[in-house]
Amino acid sequence: MALSRRDFLKLSGGAAVVGAVAADVPGAEAKAVTKDPRTKGAKETTTICPYCSVGCGIVVHTKDGKVINTEGDPEHPISEGTLCSKGASLYQVVNNPKRLTKPMYRAAGAAEWKEVEWDWALDEIAKKVKDTRDRTFKVMSKSKVKEKQPDGTEKEVEKEFVVNRTDGIAHVGSAALDNEECYILQKWLRSLGLVYIEHQARI
Amino acid sequence: MTNHWIDLKNADVILVMGSNPAENHPISMKWMMRAREKGAKLIVVDPRFTRTAAKADLYAPLRSGTDIAFLGGMIKYIIDNNLYFREYVANYTNASFLVNPEYKGPGELEGVFSGYDAKARKYDKKTWSYQMEESGVPKRDMTLKDPRCVFQLMRKHYSRYNLDKVSDITGTPKEKLAEVYKTYGSTGKPNRVGTECYAMGWTQHTVGTQNIRAMSIIQLLLGNIGMAGGGINAMRGESNVQGSTDFGLLFHILPGYVPVPSATLADLKAYNEKFTPKTKEPRSVNWWGNRPKYITSYLKAIYGNAATADNDYGYAWLPKIDEGMNASWLMLFDQMYKGKFEGFFAWGQNPACSGSNAGKVRKGLAKLKWMVNVNLFDNETGSFWRGPGVNPKDIQTEVFMLPCCSSVEKEGSISNSGRWVQWRTAAVPPIAGSKPDGEIINELHYRVKKLYQTKGGKFPAPITNLTWNYGRKDKDGKIHEISTHLIAKEVNGYYLDDIVDAKVTPPKQLGKKGELCTNFVTLQADGKTSCGNWIYSGSYTQKDGKEINMMARRKKADPTGLGMFPEWAWAWPVNRRIIYNRASVNPEGRPWDPKRAVIKWNPDKLDPVTNKVVPGWDGDVPDGPAPPMATEKTGKLPFIMMASGVGGLFGPGLADGPFPEHYEALECPLQENLMSKTKINPAVKIFTDKDSGAAEDVFFSCDMRYPYVATTYRVSEHWQTGVMTRHVPWLAEAVPQLFVEMSMELAKEKGISNGDKVIVKSGRGEVLAKAVVTKRFKPFKVGGSTIHQVGLPYHFGWQFPEDGSGGDSANLLTPTIGDANTMIPETKAFMVNVQKA
């Protein structure tokens, strides 16, 4: 179903936007549904909404390698075809003229972004990661521990321990990644020795 | 969530407090309305009459930051009126445990618990312990009458939370309090069940963890944990924030809630010694007793053949935090402000708007040498060097902005709040020059590793030994397209050798070398299994030689009629849809409520293969296969993740007290805490401008310059800092800019009309906003005075719309202060002023 802008505004707000089931759509909106031939012959795949954590089902229609429509998945047991205002407008995220299409670089003190090639950007980042890591890597670090004294009492003392980490790099993100991406991300960051690893769950 | 979204339909009473599902989780509201259609009551407690409140049977206002006072009053009401579920409380909680005679509560110690060290702002928890039998288990009084038993100490603790006191603190009218308590308290009967739904309205407080603890106490008292239509349910804010937490993208945990190692734990043995809980209670399953299996299998997954028994499975290669070190969000940005970091990754996150005290965050970014920002769109973080009041010439930070693709341009799984792990398929390849996040990680790993291989460097072992078997490698060892399925399989785990149970006769083969693990039950601590995240073991498995991606399942059978849909996707752990479901049956294994049976013990259960009777459980995947608790010798207690085996009314593990106690927010409108002489949570870390040097690290309580309570919130048209939704034309048109919502009364006092431009100001910063004057906020009567509250969404930022018409982030107003346990910032209660622009 392709909602017009006007229909969308009518249905939006606090209420859920009624999705693919034409019979659920009252009056005027029903016309918009029956008139719409856009998804005819399109390939259908399923996805899960990228916004909140309810996990609603979305059907994605593609034609000639382009996303032409997204709508509620009527087979999905949680959402049963319905979507909220954000989920219902997902295709506008996919097809969005403001999306970044090339890596960008901003030099120290520069006033502008500069478009750069992927290879260059990735190589530069790798060099910086290595350079910072090598210079800031800590094999040992001090921790306070309680130590038993000869008289039986405990005393707090500072001692050195092996930590094998870098405190020169920090990372935040990301609840926007797939599980498999989160897994290799934490694995990679920890292989570098980062401990300042945080993300949306903390805020 | 202990339960899951559809399960909301099974409730008799739904308490929405600390969340606003109609606007922030709109589709979940459908399941609440299904419950209502069957006669359930919906209660909403919120400072603002939200759209969820508009659908409620009962609405009670409360001042932001006073939830513990409200819930403490409910605990008192439930006990005083004998509404608790006695059999459940006596058998399934620690109500009967006798506490150390030295323990004292805040009623006796002017607002703190015994063991407080005011200088260190920390507790010595020695007295928060139990009296022990010689056998090593806690002494118990099953009559619950002993004055030192948990139940009596709890009664005494909350005896101070009477209706007058609670109403005075919360601003909730007394009759509303009583009505909520009575309605929710009605679910203490075996055939009645209540559920609670919270979100950031509970977590973003200096007492966030204790807000949730208070509700957990109520749910245990009423016997609502483990039940269909019950539980305590966090409505999480991002599509995969559950998964990213499960996978350990946090300083303190590795995947599967396995603690990160600290410096003094020199080897795996010391690590296991510290983090493997022990119990002398014979009926406790003590599931965390399996911890050594999970850490070893994780090390085998990430280091592969390089991890051997001789090198402690590569334990030394994991970075270690210092003893007691906290590297969480607020600390991270405090360190950044102090210039401690050279490099920074902001991956799919916009801290320049989402971080509490965003002004301090933005200044911190300027101290970096380099930053990598991965996102769909430019944003306030990546472009901080050209933000308001910043001269790019002064900023020496090099910034790389890498375009990732959207969720429909790649495949993989995400986990919803109900722990359902659902698979997404790629509809189209990445658009234009964007790449999936996974490919960007793959590229960076390859390039960094290559540098260490060719040029050497510090401690290369963890980098060069890291397993990366995610696709075909070219002659340089580079993978040009990674396979998400191969990663998912590494997460699930493999048998690296034949696994045989030698304890049974004849010995039974549990796993075959080279195959995918069935689930975490067969994981080993001796290096014979690998598993990237034990709680996801079973998500990608194999049967009769055929591999099955359980997360991609789409079958819609609902055998119990409770909406568990066990063949739709997969839920962690082991496809269990309701956690702690052993508490939904009585000690003999019969459901407390036969009409809503989650599981039940079936002594006549037939094995479908052999057709022989093998007693077992019917229904959901039970919390372990052991027979019900009352079964002689083999029966087990229901709360399998607790070493004690029972639910904790008394919670000695937390930093700020074994019972939740009311404290005021860091910034509040009152001179003193009306409950005690201790004003704010005595165990929170205080950040000051003297320490950090940041002018933004200040706070103002009871200060005439900032007289109004403020809270942040969200609207249904936008998401988080709005990086995605501000770019969606339909959504941006519906809610185009920052606004501040206030009562008719406050607007009149300040001469503000609906639609006026106003300045909202705190001690940290100010924002320009449109005034939205509504009846949804009403002034509160607190401690005899009138207190106003305002609210602002935090979806906006200066960078887009490019003309600045959206305004800026509400987090420019919020303080650097966090919860005593989690350090989640307190952005739901702070003080501001509002004036006409």
Short mmCIF file of N, CA, C and O in Angstrom, two decimals, chain B residues 159-203:
data_model
loop_
_atom_site.label_atom_id
_atom_site.label_comp_id
_atom_site.label_asym_id
_atom_site.label_seq_id
_atom_site.Cartn_x
_atom_site.Cartn_y
_atom_site.Cartn_z
N SER B 159 7.24 0.78 56.20
CA SER B 159 6.20 1.32 57.09
C SER B 159 6.24 2.85 57.06
O SER B 159 5.25 3.50 57.37
N ARG B 160 7.39 3.41 56.68
CA ARG B 160 7.52 4.88 56.62
C ARG B 160 6.83 5.47 55.39
O ARG B 160 6.65 6.67 55.29
N TYR B 161 6.48 4.60 54.42
CA TYR B 161 5.92 5.08 53.15
C TYR B 161 4.39 5.11 53.20
O TYR B 161 3.72 4.45 52.42
N ASN B 162 3.83 5.89 54.14
CA ASN B 162 2.37 5.93 54.23
C ASN B 162 1.79 6.90 53.20
O ASN B 162 2.53 7.68 52.58
N LEU B 163 0.47 6.83 53.03
CA LEU B 163 -0.18 7.61 51.96
C LEU B 163 0.11 9.10 52.05
O LEU B 163 0.36 9.76 51.04
N ASP B 164 0.10 9.64 53.28
CA ASP B 164 0.33 11.08 53.44
C ASP B 164 1.73 11.45 52.98
O ASP B 164 1.94 12.40 52.23
N LYS B 165 2.69 10.67 53.46
CA LYS B 165 4.09 10.95 53.14
C LYS B 165 4.33 10.82 51.63
O LYS B 165 4.95 11.68 51.00
N VAL B 166 3.82 9.71 51.07
CA VAL B 166 4.05 9.46 49.64
C VAL B 166 3.42 10.57 48.80
O VAL B 166 4.03 11.11 47.87
N SER B 167 2.20 10.95 49.15
CA SER B 167 1.50 11.99 48.40
C SER B 167 2.26 13.32 48.50
O SER B 167 2.38 14.06 47.52
N ASP B 168 2.80 13.59 49.68
CA ASP B 168 3.55 14.82 49.90
C ASP B 168 4.80 14.87 49.02
O ASP B 168 5.19 15.93 48.53
N ILE B 169 5.43 13.72 48.81
CA ILE B 169 6.66 13.66 48.01
C ILE B 169 6.36 13.65 46.51
O ILE B 169 6.97 14.36 45.73
N THR B 170 5.41 12.79 46.12
CA THR B 170 5.17 12.56 44.69
C THR B 170 4.28 13.62 44.06
O THR B 170 4.33 13.83 42.84
N GLY B 171 3.44 14.26 44.89
CA GLY B 171 2.45 15.18 44.34
C GLY B 171 1.23 14.46 43.80
O GLY B 171 0.34 15.07 43.22
N THR B 172 1.17 13.15 43.98
CA THR B 172 0.01 12.37 43.53
C THR B 172 -1.08 12.47 44.60
O THR B 172 -0.81 12.24 45.78
N PRO B 173 -2.31 12.81 44.22
CA PRO B 173 -3.38 12.88 45.22
C PRO B 173 -3.55 11.52 45.94
O PRO B 173 -3.41 10.48 45.31
N LYS B 174 -3.83 11.60 47.24
CA LYS B 174 -3.93 10.38 48.06
C LYS B 174 -4.92 9.36 47.51
O LYS B 174 -4.67 8.17 47.49
N GLU B 175 -6.08 9.87 47.05
CA GLU B 175 -7.09 8.92 46.59
C GLU B 175 -6.66 8.21 45.31
O GLU B 175 -7.01 7.07 45.07
N LYS B 176 -5.85 8.89 44.50
CA LYS B 176 -5.30 8.25 43.28
C LYS B 176 -4.32 7.15 43.67
O LYS B 176 -4.29 6.07 43.08
N LEU B 177 -3.48 7.47 44.66
CA LEU B 177 -2.52 6.46 45.13
C LEU B 177 -3.26 5.20 45.57
O LEU B 177 -2.93 4.09 45.13
N ALA B 178 -4.26 5.39 46.42
CA ALA B 178 -4.99 4.24 46.96
C ALA B 178 -5.67 3.45 45.85
O ALA B 178 -5.70 2.21 45.88
N GLU B 179 -6.17 4.16 44.85
CA GLU B 179 -6.87 3.48 43.76
C GLU B 179 -5.89 2.62 42.94
O GLU B 179 -6.18 1.49 42.57
N VAL B 180 -4.72 3.20 42.66
CA VAL B 180 -3.70 2.44 41.91
C VAL B 180 -3.26 1.23 42.73
O VAL B 180 -3.18 0.11 42.22
N TYR B 181 -2.99 1.44 44.03
CA TYR B 181 -2.49 0.35 44.87
C TYR B 181 -3.52 -0.78 44.94
O TYR B 181 -3.17 -1.95 44.85
N LYS B 182 -4.78 -0.40 45.08
CA LYS B 182 -5.83 -1.41 45.21
C LYS B 182 -5.97 -2.20 43.91
O LYS B 182 -6.04 -3.43 43.92
N THR B 183 -5.96 -1.47 42.79
CA THR B 183 -6.15 -2.15 41.50
C THR B 183 -4.98 -3.07 41.19
O THR B 183 -5.16 -4.22 40.82
N TYR B 184 -3.76 -2.55 41.38
CA TYR B 184 -2.62 -3.40 41.05
C TYR B 184 -2.48 -4.53 42.08
O TYR B 184 -2.15 -5.67 41.74
N GLY B 185 -2.77 -4.22 43.34
CA GLY B 185 -2.70 -5.23 44.40
C GLY B 185 -3.66 -6.38 44.21
O GLY B 185 -3.50 -7.45 44.81
N SER B 186 -4.66 -6.20 43.36
CA SER B 186 -5.64 -7.27 43.12
C SER B 186 -5.02 -8.45 42.39
O SER B 186 -5.64 -9.50 42.26
N THR B 187 -3.78 -8.30 41.88
CA THR B 187 -3.19 -9.39 41.10
C THR B 187 -2.38 -10.36 41.96
O THR B 187 -1.67 -11.20 41.44
N GLY B 188 -2.51 -10.24 43.30
CA GLY B 188 -1.80 -11.16 44.19
C GLY B 188 -2.47 -12.52 44.31
O GLY B 188 -1.97 -13.41 45.00
N LYS B 189 -3.60 -12.70 43.64
CA LYS B 189 -4.29 -14.00 43.69
C LYS B 189 -3.73 -14.91 42.59
O LYS B 189 -3.31 -14.42 41.54
N PRO B 190 -3.75 -16.25 42.84
CA PRO B 190 -3.19 -17.16 41.83
C PRO B 190 -3.82 -17.00 40.44
O PRO B 190 -3.15 -17.17 39.43
N ASN B 191 -5.08 -16.64 40.39
CA ASN B 191 -5.74 -16.55 39.08
C ASN B 191 -5.83 -15.13 38.54
O ASN B 191 -6.62 -14.83 37.66
N ARG B 192 -5.02 -14.22 39.11
CA ARG B 192 -4.96 -12.85 38.60
C ARG B 192 -3.49 -12.52 38.35
O ARG B 192 -2.61 -12.93 39.11
N VAL B 193 -3.25 -11.76 37.29
CA VAL B 193 -1.85 -11.46 36.99
C VAL B 193 -1.71 -10.02 36.50
O VAL B 193 -2.57 -9.49 35.79
N GLY B 194 -0.61 -9.40 36.90
CA GLY B 194 -0.34 -8.01 36.48
C GLY B 194 1.05 -7.92 35.88
O GLY B 194 1.96 -8.66 36.25
N THR B 195 1.21 -6.98 34.93
CA THR B 195 2.51 -6.78 34.32
C THR B 195 2.90 -5.33 34.43
O THR B 195 2.03 -4.46 34.61
N GLU B 196 4.20 -5.07 34.31
CA GLU B 196 4.67 -3.69 34.36
C GLU B 196 5.54 -3.43 33.14
O GLU B 196 6.34 -4.27 32.73
N CYS B 197 5.38 -2.25 32.53
CA CYS B 197 6.16 -1.87 31.37
C CYS B 197 6.90 -0.57 31.69
O CYS B 197 6.27 0.43 32.02
N TYR B 198 8.23 -0.62 31.61
CA TYR B 198 9.01 0.60 31.85
C TYR B 198 9.96 0.82 30.69
O TYR B 198 10.21 -0.05 29.87
N ALA B 199 10.49 2.03 30.63
CA ALA B 199 11.51 2.36 29.64
C ALA B 199 12.47 3.35 30.30
O ALA B 199 12.76 3.22 31.48
N MET B 200 12.89 4.36 29.56
CA MET B 200 13.89 5.26 30.11
C MET B 200 13.34 6.18 31.20
O MET B 200 14.10 6.82 31.91
N GLY B 201 12.01 6.20 31.32
CA GLY B 201 11.40 6.95 32.42
C GLY B 201 11.79 6.38 33.78
O GLY B 201 11.63 7.04 34.81
N TRP B 202 12.27 5.14 33.79
CA TRP B 202 12.75 4.56 35.05
C TRP B 202 14.26 4.46 35.12
O TRP B 202 14.84 4.58 36.20
N THR B 203 14.90 4.23 33.97
CA THR B 203 16.35 4.00 34.04
C THR B 203 17.14 5.29 34.18
O THR B 203 18.19 5.30 34.79
#
